[in-house]
Coordinates of C-alpha atoms in Angstrom, one line a residue:
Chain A
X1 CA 48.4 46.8 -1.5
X2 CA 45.6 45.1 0.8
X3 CA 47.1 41.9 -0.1
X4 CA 50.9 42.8 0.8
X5 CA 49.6 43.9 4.0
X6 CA 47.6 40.5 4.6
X7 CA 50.6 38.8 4.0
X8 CA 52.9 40.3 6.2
X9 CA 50.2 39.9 8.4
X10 CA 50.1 36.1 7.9
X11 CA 53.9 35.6 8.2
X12 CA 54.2 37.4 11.7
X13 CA 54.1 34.9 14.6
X14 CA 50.4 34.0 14.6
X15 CA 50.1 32.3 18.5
X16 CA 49.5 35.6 19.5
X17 CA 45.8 35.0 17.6
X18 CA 45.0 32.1 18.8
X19 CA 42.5 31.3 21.9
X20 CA 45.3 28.8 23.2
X21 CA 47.5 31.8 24.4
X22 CA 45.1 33.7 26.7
X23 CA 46.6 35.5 30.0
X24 CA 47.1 32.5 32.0
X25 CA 44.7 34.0 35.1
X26 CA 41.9 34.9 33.0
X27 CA 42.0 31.7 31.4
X28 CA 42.1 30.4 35.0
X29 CA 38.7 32.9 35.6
X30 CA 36.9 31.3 32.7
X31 CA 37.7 28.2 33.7
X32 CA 36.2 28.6 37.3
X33 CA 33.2 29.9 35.6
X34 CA 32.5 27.7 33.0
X35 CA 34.6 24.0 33.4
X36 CA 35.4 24.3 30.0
X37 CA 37.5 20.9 29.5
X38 CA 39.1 22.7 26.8
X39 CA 40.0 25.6 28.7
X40 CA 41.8 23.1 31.5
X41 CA 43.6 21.8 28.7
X42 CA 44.5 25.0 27.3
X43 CA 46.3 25.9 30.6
X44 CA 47.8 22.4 31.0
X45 CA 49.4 23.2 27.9
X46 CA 50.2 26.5 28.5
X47 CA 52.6 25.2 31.6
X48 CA 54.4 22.8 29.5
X49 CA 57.6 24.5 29.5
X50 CA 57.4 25.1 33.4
X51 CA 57.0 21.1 33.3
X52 CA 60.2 20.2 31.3
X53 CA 62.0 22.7 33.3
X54 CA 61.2 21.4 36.4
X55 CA 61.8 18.2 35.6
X56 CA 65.4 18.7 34.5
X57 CA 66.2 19.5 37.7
X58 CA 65.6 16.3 38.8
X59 CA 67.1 14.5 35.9
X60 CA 70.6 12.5 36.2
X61 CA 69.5 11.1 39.2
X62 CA 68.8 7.8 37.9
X63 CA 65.6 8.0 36.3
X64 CA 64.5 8.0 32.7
X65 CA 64.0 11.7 31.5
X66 CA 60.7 10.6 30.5
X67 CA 59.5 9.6 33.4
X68 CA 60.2 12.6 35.1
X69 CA 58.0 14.9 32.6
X70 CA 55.6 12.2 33.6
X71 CA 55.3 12.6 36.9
X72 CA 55.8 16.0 36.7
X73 CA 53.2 16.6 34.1
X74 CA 51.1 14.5 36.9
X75 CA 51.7 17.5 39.5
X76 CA 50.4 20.3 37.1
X77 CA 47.4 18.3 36.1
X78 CA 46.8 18.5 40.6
X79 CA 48.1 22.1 40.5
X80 CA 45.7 23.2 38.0
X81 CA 42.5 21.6 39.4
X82 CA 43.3 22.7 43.2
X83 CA 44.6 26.5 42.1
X84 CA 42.1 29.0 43.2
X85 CA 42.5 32.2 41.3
X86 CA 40.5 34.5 43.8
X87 CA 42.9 33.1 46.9
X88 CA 45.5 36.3 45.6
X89 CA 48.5 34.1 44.8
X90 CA 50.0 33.9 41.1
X91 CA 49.5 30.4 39.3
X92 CA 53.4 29.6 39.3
X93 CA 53.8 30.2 42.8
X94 CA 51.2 27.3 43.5
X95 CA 52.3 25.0 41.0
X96 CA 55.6 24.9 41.1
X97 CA 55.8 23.9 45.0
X98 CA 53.1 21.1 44.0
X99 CA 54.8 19.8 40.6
X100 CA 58.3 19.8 42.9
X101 CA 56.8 17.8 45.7
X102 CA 55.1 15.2 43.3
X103 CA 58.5 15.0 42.2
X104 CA 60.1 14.5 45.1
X105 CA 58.1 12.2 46.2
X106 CA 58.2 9.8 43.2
X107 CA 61.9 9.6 44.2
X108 CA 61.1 8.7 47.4
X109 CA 58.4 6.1 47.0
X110 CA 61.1 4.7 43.9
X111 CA 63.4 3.3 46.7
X112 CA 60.3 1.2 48.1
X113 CA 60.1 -0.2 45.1
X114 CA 56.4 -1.5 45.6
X115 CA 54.9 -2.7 42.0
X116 CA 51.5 -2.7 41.0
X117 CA 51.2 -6.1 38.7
X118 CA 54.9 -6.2 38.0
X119 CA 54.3 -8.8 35.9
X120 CA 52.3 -6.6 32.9
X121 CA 54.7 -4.0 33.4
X122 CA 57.8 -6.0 32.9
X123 CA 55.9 -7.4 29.8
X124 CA 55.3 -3.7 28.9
X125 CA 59.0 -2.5 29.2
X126 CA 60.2 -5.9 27.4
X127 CA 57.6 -5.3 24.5
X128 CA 58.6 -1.7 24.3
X129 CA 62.1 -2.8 23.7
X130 CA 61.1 -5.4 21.4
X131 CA 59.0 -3.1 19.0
X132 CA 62.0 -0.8 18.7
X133 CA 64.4 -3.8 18.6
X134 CA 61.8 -5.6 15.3
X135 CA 61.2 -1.8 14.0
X136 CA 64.9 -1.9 13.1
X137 CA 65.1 -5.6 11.8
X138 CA 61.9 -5.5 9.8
X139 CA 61.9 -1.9 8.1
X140 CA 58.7 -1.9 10.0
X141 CA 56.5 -2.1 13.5
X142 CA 55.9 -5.6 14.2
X143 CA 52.6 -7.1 14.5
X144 CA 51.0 -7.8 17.9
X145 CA 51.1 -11.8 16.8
X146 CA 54.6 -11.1 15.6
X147 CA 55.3 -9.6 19.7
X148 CA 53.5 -12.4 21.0
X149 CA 55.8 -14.9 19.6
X150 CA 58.4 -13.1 20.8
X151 CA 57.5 -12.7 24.2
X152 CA 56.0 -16.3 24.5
X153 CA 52.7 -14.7 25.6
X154 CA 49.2 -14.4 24.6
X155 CA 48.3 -11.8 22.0
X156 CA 45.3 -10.7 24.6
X157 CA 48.6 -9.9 26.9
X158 CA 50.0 -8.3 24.5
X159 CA 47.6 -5.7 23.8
X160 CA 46.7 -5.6 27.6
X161 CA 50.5 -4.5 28.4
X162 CA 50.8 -2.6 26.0
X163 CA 47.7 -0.2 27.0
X164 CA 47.8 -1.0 30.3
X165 CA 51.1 -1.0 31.9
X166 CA 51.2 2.8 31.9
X167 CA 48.1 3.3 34.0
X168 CA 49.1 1.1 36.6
X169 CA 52.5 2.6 36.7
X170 CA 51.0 6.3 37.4
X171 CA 48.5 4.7 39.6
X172 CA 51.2 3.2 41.3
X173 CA 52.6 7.0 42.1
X174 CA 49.2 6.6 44.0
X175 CA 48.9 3.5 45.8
X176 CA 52.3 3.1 47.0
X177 CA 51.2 4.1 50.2
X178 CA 49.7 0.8 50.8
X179 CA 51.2 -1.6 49.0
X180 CA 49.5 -4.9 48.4
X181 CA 50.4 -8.1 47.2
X182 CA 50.8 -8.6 43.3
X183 CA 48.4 -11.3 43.4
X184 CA 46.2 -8.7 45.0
X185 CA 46.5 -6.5 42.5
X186 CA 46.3 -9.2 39.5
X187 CA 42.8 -9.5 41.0
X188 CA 41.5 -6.2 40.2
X189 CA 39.5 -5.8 37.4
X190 CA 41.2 -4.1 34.6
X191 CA 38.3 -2.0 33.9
X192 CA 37.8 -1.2 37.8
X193 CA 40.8 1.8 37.5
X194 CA 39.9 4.7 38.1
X195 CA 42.8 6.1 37.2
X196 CA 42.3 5.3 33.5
X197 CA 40.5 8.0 32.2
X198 CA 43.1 10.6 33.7
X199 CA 45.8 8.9 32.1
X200 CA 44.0 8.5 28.7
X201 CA 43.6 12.4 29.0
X202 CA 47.4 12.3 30.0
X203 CA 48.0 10.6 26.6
X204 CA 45.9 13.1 24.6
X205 CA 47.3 16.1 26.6
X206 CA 51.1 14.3 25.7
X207 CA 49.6 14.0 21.9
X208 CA 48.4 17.7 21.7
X209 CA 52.1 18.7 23.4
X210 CA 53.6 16.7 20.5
X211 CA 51.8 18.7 18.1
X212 CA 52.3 22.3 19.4
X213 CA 56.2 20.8 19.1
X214 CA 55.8 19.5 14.9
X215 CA 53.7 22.9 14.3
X216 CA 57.1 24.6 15.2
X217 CA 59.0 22.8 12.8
X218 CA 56.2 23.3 10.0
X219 CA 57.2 27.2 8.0
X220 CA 54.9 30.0 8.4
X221 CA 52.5 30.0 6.2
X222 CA 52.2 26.2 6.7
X223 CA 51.3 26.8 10.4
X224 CA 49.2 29.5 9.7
X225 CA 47.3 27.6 7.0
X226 CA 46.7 24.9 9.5
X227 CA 45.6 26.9 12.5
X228 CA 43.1 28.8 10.1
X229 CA 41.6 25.3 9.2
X230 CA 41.7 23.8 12.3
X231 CA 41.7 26.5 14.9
X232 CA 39.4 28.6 13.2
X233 CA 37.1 26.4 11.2
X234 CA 38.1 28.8 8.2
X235 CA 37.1 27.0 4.4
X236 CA 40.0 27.4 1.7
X237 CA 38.5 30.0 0.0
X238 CA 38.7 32.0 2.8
X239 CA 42.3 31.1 3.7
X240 CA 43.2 31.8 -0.1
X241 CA 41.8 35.1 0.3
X242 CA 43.7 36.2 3.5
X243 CA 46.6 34.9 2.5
X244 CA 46.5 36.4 -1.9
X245 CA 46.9 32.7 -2.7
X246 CA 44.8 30.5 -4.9
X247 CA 42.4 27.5 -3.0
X248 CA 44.5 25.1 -5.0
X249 CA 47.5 26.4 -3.5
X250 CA 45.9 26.3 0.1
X251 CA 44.5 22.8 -0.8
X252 CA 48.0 21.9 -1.4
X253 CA 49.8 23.5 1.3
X254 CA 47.3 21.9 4.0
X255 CA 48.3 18.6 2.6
X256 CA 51.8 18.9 2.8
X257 CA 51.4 20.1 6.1
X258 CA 49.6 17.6 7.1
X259 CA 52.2 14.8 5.7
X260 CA 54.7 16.9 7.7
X261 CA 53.1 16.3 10.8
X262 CA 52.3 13.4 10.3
X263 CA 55.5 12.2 9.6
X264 CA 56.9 14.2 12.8
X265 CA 54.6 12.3 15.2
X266 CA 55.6 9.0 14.1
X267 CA 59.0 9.8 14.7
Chain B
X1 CA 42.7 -13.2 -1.1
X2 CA 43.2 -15.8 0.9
X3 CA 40.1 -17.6 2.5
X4 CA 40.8 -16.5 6.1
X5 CA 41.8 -13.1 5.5
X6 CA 38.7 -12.9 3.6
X7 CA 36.3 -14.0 6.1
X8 CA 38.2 -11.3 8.4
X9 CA 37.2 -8.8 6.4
X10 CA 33.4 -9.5 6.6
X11 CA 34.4 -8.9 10.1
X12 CA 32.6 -6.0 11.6
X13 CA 31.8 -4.8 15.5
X14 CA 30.2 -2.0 17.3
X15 CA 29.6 -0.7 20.7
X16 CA 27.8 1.3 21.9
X17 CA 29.0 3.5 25.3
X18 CA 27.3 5.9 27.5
X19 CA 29.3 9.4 27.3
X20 CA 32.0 8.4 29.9
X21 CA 35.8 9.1 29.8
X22 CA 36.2 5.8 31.9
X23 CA 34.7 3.5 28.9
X24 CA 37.5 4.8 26.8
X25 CA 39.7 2.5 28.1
X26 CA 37.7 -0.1 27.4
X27 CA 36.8 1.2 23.5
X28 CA 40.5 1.0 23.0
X29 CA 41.2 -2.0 24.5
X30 CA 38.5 -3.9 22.2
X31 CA 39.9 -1.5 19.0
X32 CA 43.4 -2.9 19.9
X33 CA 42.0 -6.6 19.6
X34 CA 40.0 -6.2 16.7
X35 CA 43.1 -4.6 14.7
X36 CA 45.2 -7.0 15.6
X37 CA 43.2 -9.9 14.0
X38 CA 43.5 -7.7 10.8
X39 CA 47.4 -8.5 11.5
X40 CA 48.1 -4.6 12.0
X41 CA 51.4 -3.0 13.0
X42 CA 51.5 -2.2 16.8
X43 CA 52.5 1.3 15.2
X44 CA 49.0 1.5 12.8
X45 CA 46.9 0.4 16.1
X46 CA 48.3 2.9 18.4
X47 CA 47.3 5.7 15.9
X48 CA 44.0 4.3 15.9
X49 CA 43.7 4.0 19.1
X50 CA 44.8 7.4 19.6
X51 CA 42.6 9.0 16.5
X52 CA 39.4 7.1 17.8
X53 CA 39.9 8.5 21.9
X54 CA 40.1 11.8 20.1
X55 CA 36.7 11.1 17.9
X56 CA 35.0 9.8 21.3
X57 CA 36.4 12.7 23.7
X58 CA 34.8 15.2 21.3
X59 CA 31.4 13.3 21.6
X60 CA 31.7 13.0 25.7
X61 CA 32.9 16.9 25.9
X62 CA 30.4 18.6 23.1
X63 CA 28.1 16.3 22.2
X64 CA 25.5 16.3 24.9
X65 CA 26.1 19.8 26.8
X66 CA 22.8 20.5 28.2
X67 CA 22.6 17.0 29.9
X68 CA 24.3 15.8 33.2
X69 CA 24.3 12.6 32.3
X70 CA 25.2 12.7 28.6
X71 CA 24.1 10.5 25.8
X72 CA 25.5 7.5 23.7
X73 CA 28.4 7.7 21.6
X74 CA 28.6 4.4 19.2
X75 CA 31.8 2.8 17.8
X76 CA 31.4 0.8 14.5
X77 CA 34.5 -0.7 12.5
X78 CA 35.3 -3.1 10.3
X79 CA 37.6 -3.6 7.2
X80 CA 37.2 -3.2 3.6
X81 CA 39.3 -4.5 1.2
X82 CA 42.9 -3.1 2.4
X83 CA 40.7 -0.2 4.3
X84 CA 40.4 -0.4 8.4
X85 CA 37.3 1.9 9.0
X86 CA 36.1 3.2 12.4
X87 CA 33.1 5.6 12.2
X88 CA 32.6 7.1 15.5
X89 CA 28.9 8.9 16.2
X90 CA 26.8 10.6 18.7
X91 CA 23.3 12.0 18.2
X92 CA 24.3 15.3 20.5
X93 CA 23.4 18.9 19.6
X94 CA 26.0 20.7 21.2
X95 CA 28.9 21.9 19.4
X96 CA 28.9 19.6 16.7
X97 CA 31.6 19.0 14.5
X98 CA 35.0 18.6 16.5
X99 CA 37.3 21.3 15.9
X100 CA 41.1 22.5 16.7
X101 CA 43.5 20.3 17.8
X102 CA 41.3 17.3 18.1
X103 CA 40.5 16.8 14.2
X104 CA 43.9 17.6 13.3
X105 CA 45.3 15.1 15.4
X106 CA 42.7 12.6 14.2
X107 CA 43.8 13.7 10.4
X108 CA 47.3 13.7 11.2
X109 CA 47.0 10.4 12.5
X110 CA 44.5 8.7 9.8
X111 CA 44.6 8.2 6.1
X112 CA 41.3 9.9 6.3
X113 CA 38.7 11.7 8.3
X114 CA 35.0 12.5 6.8
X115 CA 32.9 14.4 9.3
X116 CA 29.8 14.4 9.1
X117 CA 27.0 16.8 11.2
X118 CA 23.8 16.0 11.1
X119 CA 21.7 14.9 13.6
X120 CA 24.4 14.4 15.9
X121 CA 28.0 14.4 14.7
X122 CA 29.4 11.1 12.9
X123 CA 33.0 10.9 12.2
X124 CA 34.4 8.4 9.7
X125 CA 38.6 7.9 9.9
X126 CA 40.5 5.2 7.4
X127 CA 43.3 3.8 7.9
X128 CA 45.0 1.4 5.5
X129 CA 46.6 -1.6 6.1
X130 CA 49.9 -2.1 5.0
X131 CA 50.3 -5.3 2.9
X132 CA 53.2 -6.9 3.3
X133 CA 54.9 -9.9 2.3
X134 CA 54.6 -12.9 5.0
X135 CA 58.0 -13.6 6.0

């Protein structure tokens, strides 16, 4: 009897549970208080959907989809650390004005058409295009050596477009303002950007998006497996018990799971 | 084995980095390099990459909580036989071992994860190296 109740329980929509889905202003309240990293990440997530929405307005227009959730993903990240919860007005009614004017203004600075080093970022885009282009004709990725011959450059550029192209494009959003020359730019020291440590949390923000996505597409009690593991720091014994299931079931469940996601995020 | 590839895999490098977001970049960048002498996909590299900024942003954000300026978190990897290894550990006190979304991306990315807590966190990842035929 317990057990039929636990598992009903464990097949209802379990987000509910989780810390991730907090009241958005008194995860805003606890973030004030405490700068809890996690916590700003929680409500980056959170937004994600006010993101993609926004975005599609603004799509058709001429540029790439993805760029758009970039740059608008770009205007939350401001919304979110310039929102003051005690000023009286709602979260939304901040971000959305902020998120549409980065927007709008990535349009704007698009027709000046001022690059940061063009050069890596043409590399980028062609190498992109290349691993998708070798992907197909080898069954496999290619190899950076296998890009380098390609692209007739070093494998050191290689690797350097490939991590760095897509700072210095978000960067650009920044410095369009006042533009300098590409040779200007070239001087910089890779290392000097500021801007890279954002954008790497951009990356693990886009990642953790990715994720919330697969764990949709995983069944219930695959999701809720996983979120007991990971979320909750639960051991399989535990897990087995909540859900009436044996640890070697649970053992195997988290694996498949995990294969699943795995195989989503590669996608 | 051939002589070169097995001279790689004696191969082995660590750093060392204060708790910083900014050094990240430079972590992967040097990551990036070493895999690619190990003749790794662009695809393998980029979850490695991804897996070990994870490891690392864990040590920066819970590792050293009760210090402004934060400790070390030190980057060792090498190969083994058909095994790329990164063991990424800090000797912080704060909350430990790395939970949530973090470790499930880093399992989700890697063959395998070990995690280890005990004075400070130390978080071993795998991840194998296809063999393939040479064109």
């Amino acid at each position: 009897m317990a057990k039929n109740r636990q598992r009903k329980k464990a097949s209802q929509k379990t987000h509910e549970e989780l810390p991730a889905w907090h009241d958005a202003e008194e995860l805003f309240m606890r973030y004030r208080e405490t700068k809890d990293p996690a916590l700003r990440e929680q409500l980056i997530l959170k937004h994600s959907d006010l993101v993609h929405s926004l975005a599609k307005r603004f799509s058709g227009k001429g540029e790439p989809y993805e760029d758009l959730v970039q740059v608008a993903w770009y205007g939350l990240i401001k919304a979110i650390d310039r929102y003051n919860p005690t000023m009286g007005s709602k979260f939304t009614s901040f971000a959305v004005p902020t998120i549409l004017g980065e927007l709008k203004r990535y349009f704007r600075d698009r027709s000046w058409d001022v690059h940061v080093p063009r050069r890596l970022q043409e590399l980028n885009q062609k190498a992109r295009h290349l691993i998708d282009e070798l992907s197909n004709k080898l069954g496999r990725p290619p190899t950076i050596k296998e890009l380098s011959q390609e692209l007739g450059v070093s494998e050191e550029t290689v690797i350097e477009a490939l991590e760095l192209a897509r700072y210095y494009d978000l960067k650009s959003l920044d410095e369009r303002a006042n533009p300098t020359s590409d040779e200007e730019q070239e001087k910089q020291s890779l290392y000097e950007s500021a801007i890279a440590d954002e954008l790497i949390e951009y990356e693990r923000l886009m990642l953790r998006y990715e994720i919330e996505q697969a764990m949709k597409l995983l069944d219930e009690r695959e999701r809720k497996i996983v979120e007991l593991t990971f979320y909750h720091g639960l051991p399989q014994t535990e897990i087995a018990k909540q859900l009436g299931i044996s640890q070697m079931h649970v053992s195997r469940l988290l694996r498949r799971a995990l294969e699943k996601l795995k195989k989503l995020l590669s996608e | 084995m051939t002589e070169e590839k097995k001279e790689m895999s004696d191969m082995r490098f660590e750093m060392t980095i204060p708790c910083e977001p900014k050094l990240l970049l430079v972590v992967r960048l040097a990551l990036a390099a070493f895999a690619a002498t190990m003749d790794m996909t662009v695809k393998a590299i980029e979850d490695i990459k991804r897996a070990v900024t994870e490891a690392c942003t864990n040590a920066i954000q819970h590792a050293y909580p009760n210090t402004r300026q934060g400790g070390m978190v030190h980057i060792a990897c090498w190969v083994e036989g058909s095994n790329f290894i990164v063991e990424v550990s800090d000797e912080g006190v704060g909350m430990s071992s790395p939970e949530g979304l973090g470790i499930m991306i880093m399992r989700a990315l890697m063959d395998e994860v070990e995690i280890k807590v005990d004075r400070g966190t130390k978080v071993r990842m795998v991840k194998r190296i296809e063999i393939r035929d040479e064109e």
